[in-house]
């Protein structure tokens, strides 16, 4: 990773302390990337057959505390993710995130971190689409294509250095 | 209530064992073997035979740990059925043969050769119909053509750098030495060998709006089917030696179509206009089967496609990564699929 920081002075917003989630979700049983140091996520077994509705706030709760790769702030604090930018259909979740600057080179890493967090937490029936907010990035199409190419994502997650970087974003250790 | 289709897919076998997503499957062309490969870095070989009562039984013959350092993404059999090639995210191609023990009986599958050279993940591998050539492709944007020599030696005949992005799949023409490749750059490219020179790209097929995941030639070699992230399957007709034109777009899938397979079909073998059956599999979990035929009474160059079977949730909520018709005579009604659930499933298409 180069030493250049893309956005040295991001705008930081105060995060909400209230958790909207009435129940917490279990890391997917067949998760490919089981992470042992996330005890707060292991609460209740969610049966595949239980098609309980999941709402925007629950998904937002899962991703709001992901850390930006370059700053000691969460995606919520930087307004990169927000509940209204999450769209849920029957078995599909679409998360739109807003990079802090239009040329943000960290966008693919942020998008990948969001995907990993959601794969581990949501029931497997959900198909995930992760995109940048339209108009917010100069390489919008290219970034979206990478983030949603299943093979590229799978290969990226077999790269130990990249996995470590993603883990750092998920746990806040930088 | 589901719409009425003339055919349905009967589940014949559900083969578990892979510990991670099953990416790809390949039917041995001469023996009763089905190979599957997975993110768990292994290849599994399943054998099948008829029991006394007309049922086809599939059992695990062996699991090959391969030694690949990462996901095994694709497998391909040589036309003789004696050699298996594996394509891995570790950037290498493995060539596997079954050793004969002291009594001449087939034993373990051993790595006869390891083809190195790609710079990043290998995505696909395929033998030409003669068995003399092997093609591989990678995220490094290249397609490599290798000549198969005695003693499991392979000589690189060409490194084709025509695509501008990852190359997802390669497929050889059923009879001629024409190679097709599908890419993340949304195009399909065709390559032939110039006897005086090198392998070169002789055609580029544009039209898909996103990544081309899979390609399958028609059994008669006059058409090509391609599956794309744009949720469609396109049919291209050969109109010149190296010229192709898109003649049909098959819609209906709701997510990326990851795999397409063009089989002989069984219904109309006596009818000349029959082009066979196309099976497609998608991230929407559905397998679709179309009957393709040439309509000589109307526009002679445009084939018609009729959806004859549709199976949702073939692998439950999981994506289907690969669908392949069995190439062996007498088994043209068999279809195998592999999915993100790690399962390999076998289906028989039956008239309703």
Coordinates of C-alpha atoms in Angstrom, one line a residue:
Chain A
X1 CA 0.0 0.0 0.0
X2 CA 1.5 3.4 -0.9
X3 CA 2.2 6.0 1.7
X4 CA -0.2 8.5 0.1
X5 CA -3.4 9.1 2.1
X6 CA -6.3 9.9 -0.2
X7 CA -8.2 12.2 2.1
X8 CA -6.0 13.6 4.9
X9 CA -8.8 15.7 6.4
X10 CA -12.1 13.8 6.3
X11 CA -15.2 15.3 7.9
X12 CA -16.0 13.3 11.0
X13 CA -19.6 13.1 12.2
X14 CA -20.7 12.2 15.7
X15 CA -21.9 8.6 15.8
X16 CA -25.1 7.5 17.3
X17 CA -24.8 5.4 20.4
X18 CA -28.1 3.7 20.2
X19 CA -28.3 0.3 18.8
X20 CA -31.4 -0.2 16.7
X21 CA -31.1 -3.9 16.4
X22 CA -33.7 -5.9 18.3
X23 CA -31.7 -9.0 17.9
X24 CA -28.2 -9.7 16.9
X25 CA -27.2 -12.0 14.1
X26 CA -24.8 -15.0 14.2
X27 CA -21.8 -15.2 12.0
X28 CA -22.7 -17.5 9.1
X29 CA -22.1 -21.1 10.1
X30 CA -20.3 -21.9 6.8
X31 CA -18.3 -18.7 6.9
X32 CA -15.2 -19.1 4.9
X33 CA -13.4 -16.6 7.0
X34 CA -14.2 -17.4 10.6
X35 CA -12.7 -14.8 12.8
X36 CA -12.3 -15.9 16.3
X37 CA -12.0 -12.5 17.9
X38 CA -15.5 -11.2 17.3
X39 CA -17.4 -12.5 20.3
X40 CA -20.0 -9.8 20.2
X41 CA -21.4 -11.2 17.1
X42 CA -22.0 -14.7 18.3
X43 CA -25.4 -14.6 20.0
X44 CA -28.2 -16.5 18.5
X45 CA -28.4 -19.2 15.9
X46 CA -30.5 -18.0 13.0
X47 CA -32.1 -21.0 11.3
X48 CA -32.0 -20.8 7.5
X49 CA -35.7 -21.6 7.5
X50 CA -36.6 -18.7 9.7
X51 CA -37.3 -16.0 7.2
X52 CA -37.6 -13.2 9.6
X53 CA -37.5 -9.8 8.0
X54 CA -34.2 -7.9 8.4
X55 CA -34.4 -4.2 8.3
X56 CA -32.1 -1.4 7.2
X57 CA -31.2 -0.5 10.8
X58 CA -30.0 -4.0 11.6
X59 CA -27.7 -4.0 8.5
X60 CA -26.5 -0.6 9.3
X61 CA -25.6 -1.7 12.8
X62 CA -23.5 -4.5 11.3
X63 CA -21.5 -2.1 9.1
X64 CA -21.4 1.2 10.9
X65 CA -18.5 0.3 13.1
X66 CA -16.2 -0.8 10.4
X67 CA -13.1 1.4 10.4
X68 CA -11.9 3.4 7.5
X69 CA -8.6 2.0 6.4
X70 CA -6.8 5.3 6.7
X71 CA -8.3 7.1 9.6
X72 CA -9.2 6.1 13.2
X73 CA -12.9 6.7 12.4
X74 CA -15.8 4.4 11.6
X75 CA -17.7 4.4 8.4
X76 CA -20.7 5.9 10.3
X77 CA -18.6 8.7 11.7
X78 CA -17.4 9.6 8.2
X79 CA -20.9 9.2 6.7
X80 CA -19.6 6.6 4.3
X81 CA -22.5 4.4 5.2
X82 CA -26.0 5.2 6.5
X83 CA -29.2 3.3 7.0
X84 CA -31.2 5.0 4.2
X85 CA -28.5 3.9 1.8
X86 CA -29.3 0.2 2.4
X87 CA -31.9 -1.3 0.3
X88 CA -33.5 -4.7 1.2
X89 CA -35.6 -6.8 -1.1
X90 CA -36.8 -10.3 -0.3
X91 CA -33.4 -12.1 -0.4
X92 CA -31.2 -9.3 -1.6
X93 CA -29.4 -6.5 0.2
X94 CA -27.9 -3.6 -1.7
X95 CA -25.6 -1.3 0.2
X96 CA -24.6 2.0 -1.3
X97 CA -21.6 3.6 0.3
X98 CA -20.2 7.1 -0.2
X99 CA -16.4 7.4 -0.4
X100 CA -15.2 10.5 1.3
X101 CA -13.5 11.9 -1.9
X102 CA -14.2 11.1 -5.6
X103 CA -10.8 9.7 -6.3
X104 CA -10.7 7.5 -3.2
X105 CA -8.4 4.6 -3.8
X106 CA -9.6 2.9 -0.6
X107 CA -13.1 2.3 -2.1
X108 CA -12.5 -1.2 -3.1
X109 CA -11.1 -2.1 0.3
X110 CA -14.0 -0.4 2.1
X111 CA -16.5 -2.2 -0.2
X112 CA -14.7 -5.5 0.5
X113 CA -14.8 -5.0 4.2
X114 CA -18.5 -4.3 4.1
X115 CA -19.1 -7.5 2.1
X116 CA -17.0 -9.6 4.5
X117 CA -18.8 -8.3 7.5
X118 CA -22.2 -9.0 5.9
X119 CA -21.3 -12.4 4.6
X120 CA -20.3 -13.4 8.1
X121 CA -23.4 -12.0 9.7
X122 CA -26.3 -12.5 7.4
X123 CA -28.1 -15.8 6.6
X124 CA -26.8 -17.3 3.4
X125 CA -30.0 -16.7 1.5
X126 CA -29.1 -13.0 1.0
X127 CA -27.4 -12.0 -2.2
X128 CA -25.3 -8.9 -1.6
X129 CA -24.8 -6.0 -4.0
X130 CA -22.2 -3.4 -2.8
X131 CA -21.9 -0.3 -4.8
X132 CA -20.7 3.3 -4.5
X133 CA -23.3 6.0 -4.3
X134 CA -23.9 7.1 -7.9
X135 CA -21.9 10.1 -8.8
X136 CA -19.6 9.8 -5.8
X137 CA -16.6 8.3 -7.4
X138 CA -14.7 9.0 -10.6
X139 CA -14.3 5.3 -11.4
X140 CA -17.8 4.3 -10.2
X141 CA -18.4 1.6 -12.8
X142 CA -14.9 0.0 -12.4
X143 CA -15.2 0.0 -8.6
X144 CA -18.7 -1.5 -8.6
X145 CA -17.7 -4.2 -11.1
X146 CA -14.8 -5.3 -8.9
X147 CA -16.8 -5.3 -5.7
X148 CA -19.5 -7.5 -7.2
X149 CA -17.3 -10.0 -9.2
X150 CA -17.6 -13.1 -7.1
X151 CA -14.5 -14.7 -8.4
X152 CA -12.4 -11.6 -7.8
X153 CA -13.7 -11.3 -4.3
X154 CA -13.0 -15.0 -3.6
X155 CA -9.4 -14.7 -4.9
X156 CA -8.9 -11.5 -2.9
X157 CA -9.9 -13.3 0.2
X158 CA -7.2 -15.9 -0.4
X159 CA -4.6 -13.2 -0.3
X160 CA -3.3 -13.2 3.3
X161 CA -2.1 -9.6 3.3
X162 CA -5.4 -8.3 2.0
X163 CA -7.3 -10.4 4.5
X164 CA -5.3 -8.9 7.3
X165 CA -6.1 -5.4 6.1
X166 CA -9.8 -6.2 5.9
X167 CA -9.6 -7.7 9.4
X168 CA -8.0 -4.5 10.7
X169 CA -10.9 -2.5 9.2
X170 CA -13.4 -4.8 10.8
X171 CA -11.8 -4.7 14.3
X172 CA -10.4 -1.3 14.4
X173 CA -6.8 -2.3 14.8
X174 CA -4.7 -0.3 12.4
Chain B
X1 CA -48.5 -22.6 -9.7
X2 CA -45.5 -23.1 -12.0
X3 CA -45.9 -22.7 -15.7
X4 CA -46.1 -26.0 -17.6
X5 CA -42.9 -27.0 -19.3
X6 CA -42.5 -30.0 -21.6
X7 CA -39.6 -31.3 -19.5
X8 CA -38.5 -31.3 -15.9
X9 CA -35.2 -31.9 -14.2
X10 CA -35.3 -35.0 -12.0
X11 CA -32.7 -35.0 -9.2
X12 CA -30.6 -38.2 -9.6
X13 CA -27.7 -37.6 -7.1
X14 CA -26.6 -35.1 -4.5
X15 CA -22.9 -35.5 -3.9
X16 CA -21.5 -33.8 -0.9
X17 CA -18.0 -33.9 0.6
X18 CA -16.5 -30.6 -0.6
X19 CA -15.8 -28.4 2.4
X20 CA -16.2 -25.1 0.5
X21 CA -17.9 -23.9 -2.6
X22 CA -17.8 -26.3 -5.6
X23 CA -16.7 -24.2 -8.6
X24 CA -16.7 -26.5 -11.5
X25 CA -17.4 -30.0 -12.8
X26 CA -16.3 -32.1 -15.8
X27 CA -17.6 -35.4 -17.2
X28 CA -14.9 -37.8 -18.3
X29 CA -15.7 -38.4 -22.0
X30 CA -14.8 -42.1 -22.1
X31 CA -15.3 -43.4 -18.6
X32 CA -18.0 -43.3 -16.0
X33 CA -16.4 -40.6 -14.0
X34 CA -17.5 -37.1 -13.0
X35 CA -14.8 -34.7 -11.6
X36 CA -15.5 -31.7 -9.4
X37 CA -13.2 -29.1 -7.9
X38 CA -13.5 -26.7 -5.1
X39 CA -12.3 -23.8 -3.0
X40 CA -11.3 -26.5 -0.5
X41 CA -8.3 -27.1 -2.9
X42 CA -9.4 -30.7 -3.7
X43 CA -10.7 -32.5 -6.7
X44 CA -13.3 -35.3 -6.2
X45 CA -14.0 -38.0 -8.7
X46 CA -17.3 -39.7 -8.6
X47 CA -18.0 -42.9 -10.5
X48 CA -21.5 -43.9 -11.7
X49 CA -23.1 -47.1 -12.9
X50 CA -26.5 -48.6 -13.5
X51 CA -27.9 -50.9 -10.9
X52 CA -30.1 -53.8 -11.9
X53 CA -33.3 -51.7 -11.7
X54 CA -32.6 -48.9 -14.2
X55 CA -31.2 -46.5 -11.6
X56 CA -27.9 -44.6 -11.9
X57 CA -25.8 -44.7 -8.8
X58 CA -23.1 -42.2 -8.1
X59 CA -20.4 -42.8 -5.5
X60 CA -17.2 -41.1 -4.5
X61 CA -14.3 -42.9 -6.2
X62 CA -11.5 -40.7 -4.8
X63 CA -10.6 -37.3 -3.4
X64 CA -7.4 -35.8 -4.8
X65 CA -5.8 -33.3 -2.4
X66 CA -4.0 -31.8 -5.4
X67 CA -1.4 -29.8 -3.5
X68 CA -2.6 -26.5 -5.1
X69 CA -2.0 -23.7 -2.6
X70 CA -5.3 -22.0 -3.3
X71 CA -8.8 -22.7 -4.8
X72 CA -9.0 -25.2 -7.6
X73 CA -11.3 -23.2 -10.0
X74 CA -11.7 -25.5 -13.0
X75 CA -11.1 -29.1 -14.2
X76 CA -10.9 -30.5 -17.7
X77 CA -10.5 -34.0 -19.1
X78 CA -8.4 -34.9 -22.1
X79 CA -10.4 -36.5 -24.9
X80 CA -8.8 -39.8 -24.1
X81 CA -10.2 -39.6 -20.6
X82 CA -6.8 -40.6 -19.2
X83 CA -5.6 -37.1 -18.1
X84 CA -7.2 -34.4 -16.0
X85 CA -6.1 -30.8 -15.9
X86 CA -6.8 -28.5 -13.0
X87 CA -6.7 -24.7 -13.0
X88 CA -6.0 -23.0 -9.6
X89 CA -6.0 -19.5 -8.1
X90 CA -2.4 -20.3 -7.1
X91 CA -1.7 -19.5 -10.8
X92 CA -0.7 -23.0 -11.8
X93 CA -2.2 -25.7 -14.0
X94 CA -1.9 -29.3 -12.7
X95 CA -1.9 -32.3 -15.0
X96 CA -3.0 -35.5 -13.4
X97 CA -2.8 -39.1 -14.5
X98 CA -3.6 -42.3 -12.8
X99 CA -0.6 -44.4 -11.9
X100 CA -0.7 -48.1 -12.7
X101 CA 0.3 -50.4 -9.8
X102 CA 2.5 -53.4 -10.2
X103 CA -0.3 -55.5 -11.6
X104 CA -1.2 -52.9 -14.1
X105 CA -4.3 -51.8 -12.3
X106 CA -5.1 -48.1 -12.0
X107 CA -4.1 -46.7 -8.7
X108 CA -3.7 -43.2 -7.3
X109 CA -4.0 -40.0 -9.3
X110 CA -0.5 -38.3 -9.4
X111 CA 0.6 -35.0 -10.6
X112 CA 2.4 -35.7 -13.9
X113 CA 3.2 -32.1 -14.6
X114 CA 2.8 -28.6 -13.2
X115 CA 2.4 -25.8 -15.8
X116 CA 3.6 -22.5 -14.4
X117 CA 3.7 -19.1 -16.1
X118 CA 0.5 -17.3 -15.4
X119 CA 1.1 -14.3 -13.1
X120 CA -2.2 -14.4 -11.2
X121 CA -5.1 -16.8 -10.7
X122 CA -6.0 -19.3 -13.4
X123 CA -9.7 -19.4 -14.1
X124 CA -10.2 -22.0 -16.8
X125 CA -8.4 -24.8 -18.7
X126 CA -9.5 -26.9 -21.7
X127 CA -8.2 -29.5 -24.1
X128 CA -8.8 -29.3 -27.9
X129 CA -10.9 -32.0 -29.5
X130 CA -7.7 -33.7 -30.8
X131 CA -6.2 -33.7 -27.3
X132 CA -3.0 -32.2 -28.8
X133 CA -3.5 -28.7 -27.4
X134 CA -4.4 -27.3 -24.0
X135 CA -5.5 -23.8 -23.3
X136 CA -5.4 -21.9 -20.0
X137 CA -6.4 -18.4 -19.0
X138 CA -6.0 -16.0 -16.0
X139 CA -6.7 -12.8 -14.3
X140 CA -3.4 -11.7 -15.8
X141 CA -5.4 -11.0 -19.0
X142 CA -3.6 -13.7 -21.0
X143 CA -4.6 -17.0 -22.7
X144 CA -1.9 -19.6 -23.1
X145 CA -1.9 -22.3 -25.7
X146 CA 0.2 -25.4 -24.8
X147 CA 1.1 -28.3 -27.1
X148 CA 0.7 -31.7 -25.4
X149 CA 3.8 -33.8 -25.9
X150 CA 4.7 -37.4 -24.9
X151 CA 5.7 -38.0 -21.3
X152 CA 3.5 -35.3 -19.9
X153 CA 5.7 -32.6 -21.4
X154 CA 4.0 -29.4 -22.4
X155 CA 5.4 -26.8 -24.8
X156 CA 4.0 -23.3 -24.7
X157 CA 2.9 -22.4 -28.3
X158 CA 1.7 -18.9 -27.5
X159 CA 0.8 -16.3 -24.9
X160 CA -2.1 -14.3 -26.2
X161 CA -2.5 -10.9 -24.7
X162 CA -5.5 -9.5 -26.5
X163 CA -8.0 -9.0 -23.7
X164 CA -7.9 -5.9 -21.6
X165 CA -9.0 -7.5 -18.4
X166 CA -9.2 -10.9 -16.7
X167 CA -9.9 -13.9 -18.9
X168 CA -12.6 -16.0 -17.3
X169 CA -13.0 -19.0 -19.6
X170 CA -11.7 -20.8 -22.6
X171 CA -13.4 -23.3 -24.9
X172 CA -12.2 -25.1 -28.0
X173 CA -14.4 -25.7 -31.1
X174 CA -15.7 -29.3 -31.2
X175 CA -13.8 -30.2 -34.3
X176 CA -11.5 -27.5 -35.5
X177 CA -8.5 -25.9 -33.7
X178 CA -10.3 -22.6 -33.0
X179 CA -10.2 -21.3 -29.4
X180 CA -12.7 -19.0 -27.8
X181 CA -12.1 -17.0 -24.6
X182 CA -14.5 -14.9 -22.5
X183 CA -13.4 -12.0 -20.4
X184 CA -14.1 -9.4 -17.7
X185 CA -13.7 -6.9 -20.5
X186 CA -17.2 -8.0 -21.8
X187 CA -15.9 -9.5 -25.0
X188 CA -15.3 -13.0 -26.5
X189 CA -12.2 -13.5 -28.6
X190 CA -11.4 -16.2 -31.1
X191 CA -7.9 -17.5 -31.9
X192 CA -6.4 -19.7 -34.6
X193 CA -2.9 -20.8 -35.4
X194 CA -1.1 -19.3 -38.4
X195 CA 1.1 -22.1 -39.7
X196 CA 3.7 -19.6 -40.8
X197 CA 3.6 -17.6 -37.7
X198 CA 2.0 -17.7 -34.3
X199 CA -1.4 -18.0 -32.7
X200 CA -3.4 -14.8 -33.2
X201 CA -6.8 -13.3 -32.4
X202 CA -8.9 -13.6 -35.5
X203 CA -12.2 -12.2 -34.2
X204 CA -13.7 -10.2 -31.3
X205 CA -17.3 -10.6 -30.4
X206 CA -18.9 -7.6 -28.7
X207 CA -22.4 -7.2 -27.4
X208 CA -22.5 -8.4 -23.8
X209 CA -22.9 -5.5 -21.4
X210 CA -20.7 -7.1 -18.7
X211 CA -18.3 -9.9 -17.9
X212 CA -18.5 -13.1 -20.0
X213 CA -18.3 -15.9 -17.5
X214 CA -18.7 -19.0 -19.7
X215 CA -18.7 -20.2 -23.3
X216 CA -20.0 -23.3 -25.0
X217 CA -19.9 -24.3 -28.6
X218 CA -22.8 -26.0 -30.3
X219 CA -22.3 -29.7 -31.1
X220 CA -22.3 -29.0 -34.8
X221 CA -19.7 -26.3 -34.4
X222 CA -21.7 -23.6 -36.2
X223 CA -22.8 -21.6 -33.1
X224 CA -21.4 -20.4 -29.8
X225 CA -23.3 -19.7 -26.6
X226 CA -22.0 -17.3 -24.0
X227 CA -23.2 -16.6 -20.5
X228 CA -22.7 -13.2 -18.9
X229 CA -22.9 -11.1 -15.8
X230 CA -25.4 -9.0 -17.8
X231 CA -27.9 -11.9 -17.0
X232 CA -28.2 -13.0 -20.6
X233 CA -27.1 -15.9 -22.7
X234 CA -26.1 -14.9 -26.2
X235 CA -26.1 -17.1 -29.3
X236 CA -23.6 -16.3 -32.0
X237 CA -23.7 -17.8 -35.4
X238 CA -20.6 -18.4 -37.6
X239 CA -21.1 -16.5 -40.8
X240 CA -17.6 -16.7 -42.2
X241 CA -14.4 -18.5 -41.6
X242 CA -13.6 -16.3 -38.6
X243 CA -16.8 -14.2 -38.5
X244 CA -19.5 -14.4 -36.0
X245 CA -22.8 -12.6 -35.5
X246 CA -25.0 -12.4 -32.5
X247 CA -28.4 -13.9 -33.6
X248 CA -30.2 -14.5 -30.3
X249 CA -30.3 -13.1 -26.7
X250 CA -31.8 -15.4 -24.1
X251 CA -33.2 -13.5 -21.1
X252 CA -34.9 -14.5 -17.9
X253 CA -32.2 -15.0 -15.3
X254 CA -32.3 -12.5 -12.5
X255 CA -28.6 -12.5 -11.6
X256 CA -25.3 -13.2 -13.3
X257 CA -25.3 -16.3 -15.5
X258 CA -22.2 -18.2 -14.4
X259 CA -22.3 -21.1 -16.7
X260 CA -23.7 -22.4 -20.0
X261 CA -23.5 -25.8 -21.7
X262 CA -24.7 -26.8 -25.1
X263 CA -25.6 -30.5 -25.4
X264 CA -26.9 -32.7 -28.2
X265 CA -30.3 -33.0 -26.6
X266 CA -32.5 -36.0 -27.1
X267 CA -35.8 -35.0 -28.5
X268 CA -35.1 -34.3 -32.1
X269 CA -32.1 -36.3 -33.2
X270 CA -33.9 -37.3 -36.4
X271 CA -34.8 -33.7 -37.2
X272 CA -32.0 -31.9 -39.1
X273 CA -33.0 -28.5 -37.8
X274 CA -32.4 -29.4 -34.2
X275 CA -29.4 -27.7 -32.7
X276 CA -29.5 -29.3 -29.3
X277 CA -30.2 -28.1 -25.8
X278 CA -28.7 -25.2 -23.9
X279 CA -28.5 -25.4 -20.1
X280 CA -27.7 -22.2 -18.2
X281 CA -27.1 -21.7 -14.4
X282 CA -27.1 -18.5 -12.5
X283 CA -26.6 -16.7 -9.2
X284 CA -30.4 -16.6 -9.0
X285 CA -30.2 -20.3 -8.2
X286 CA -32.2 -21.3 -11.3
X287 CA -31.2 -23.9 -14.1
X288 CA -32.9 -23.1 -17.4
X289 CA -32.9 -25.4 -20.4
X290 CA -33.7 -24.2 -23.9
X291 CA -34.3 -26.2 -27.1
X292 CA -32.6 -24.6 -30.0
X293 CA -33.5 -25.2 -33.6
X294 CA -32.9 -23.7 -37.0
X295 CA -36.0 -22.4 -38.7
X296 CA -35.4 -23.0 -42.3
X297 CA -38.9 -21.8 -43.4
X298 CA -38.4 -18.3 -42.1
X299 CA -35.2 -16.4 -41.7
X300 CA -32.7 -19.2 -42.3
X301 CA -29.9 -17.7 -40.3
X302 CA -31.8 -17.1 -37.0
X303 CA -32.3 -20.0 -34.7
X304 CA -35.3 -20.2 -32.4
X305 CA -35.1 -21.0 -28.8
X306 CA -37.8 -22.5 -26.6
X307 CA -37.6 -22.7 -22.9
X308 CA -38.3 -26.4 -22.1
X309 CA -37.4 -26.7 -18.5
X310 CA -36.8 -24.5 -15.5
X311 CA -35.6 -25.5 -12.0
X312 CA -35.5 -22.9 -9.3
X313 CA -33.4 -23.3 -6.1
X314 CA -31.5 -26.2 -7.6
X315 CA -28.9 -25.7 -4.9
X316 CA -31.2 -24.1 -2.4
X317 CA -30.4 -20.4 -1.7
X318 CA -26.9 -20.9 -3.1
X319 CA -25.4 -19.7 -6.4
X320 CA -24.9 -22.4 -9.1
X321 CA -21.4 -22.1 -10.5
X322 CA -21.3 -24.6 -13.2
X323 CA -23.7 -26.7 -15.4
X324 CA -22.5 -29.3 -17.8
X325 CA -24.3 -31.8 -20.1
X326 CA -22.8 -35.4 -20.1
X327 CA -21.0 -35.8 -23.4
X328 CA -21.3 -39.6 -23.4
X329 CA -23.5 -41.6 -25.7
X330 CA -26.5 -42.9 -23.9
X331 CA -26.3 -40.3 -21.2
X332 CA -27.2 -37.2 -23.2
X333 CA -30.1 -36.6 -20.8
X334 CA -27.8 -36.1 -17.8
X335 CA -26.8 -32.7 -16.4
X336 CA -24.4 -32.0 -13.6
X337 CA -24.3 -28.8 -11.5
X338 CA -22.0 -27.5 -8.8
X339 CA -22.8 -24.8 -6.3
X340 CA -21.8 -22.5 -3.5
X341 CA -23.2 -25.1 -1.1
X342 CA -20.2 -27.3 -1.9
X343 CA -22.6 -29.8 -3.5
X344 CA -22.4 -31.5 -6.9
X345 CA -25.8 -32.5 -8.2
X346 CA -26.8 -34.7 -11.1
X347 CA -30.1 -34.3 -12.9
X348 CA -31.9 -36.2 -15.6
X349 CA -34.1 -34.3 -18.0
X350 CA -37.4 -36.0 -18.4
X351 CA -40.5 -35.3 -20.4
X352 CA -43.5 -34.3 -18.3

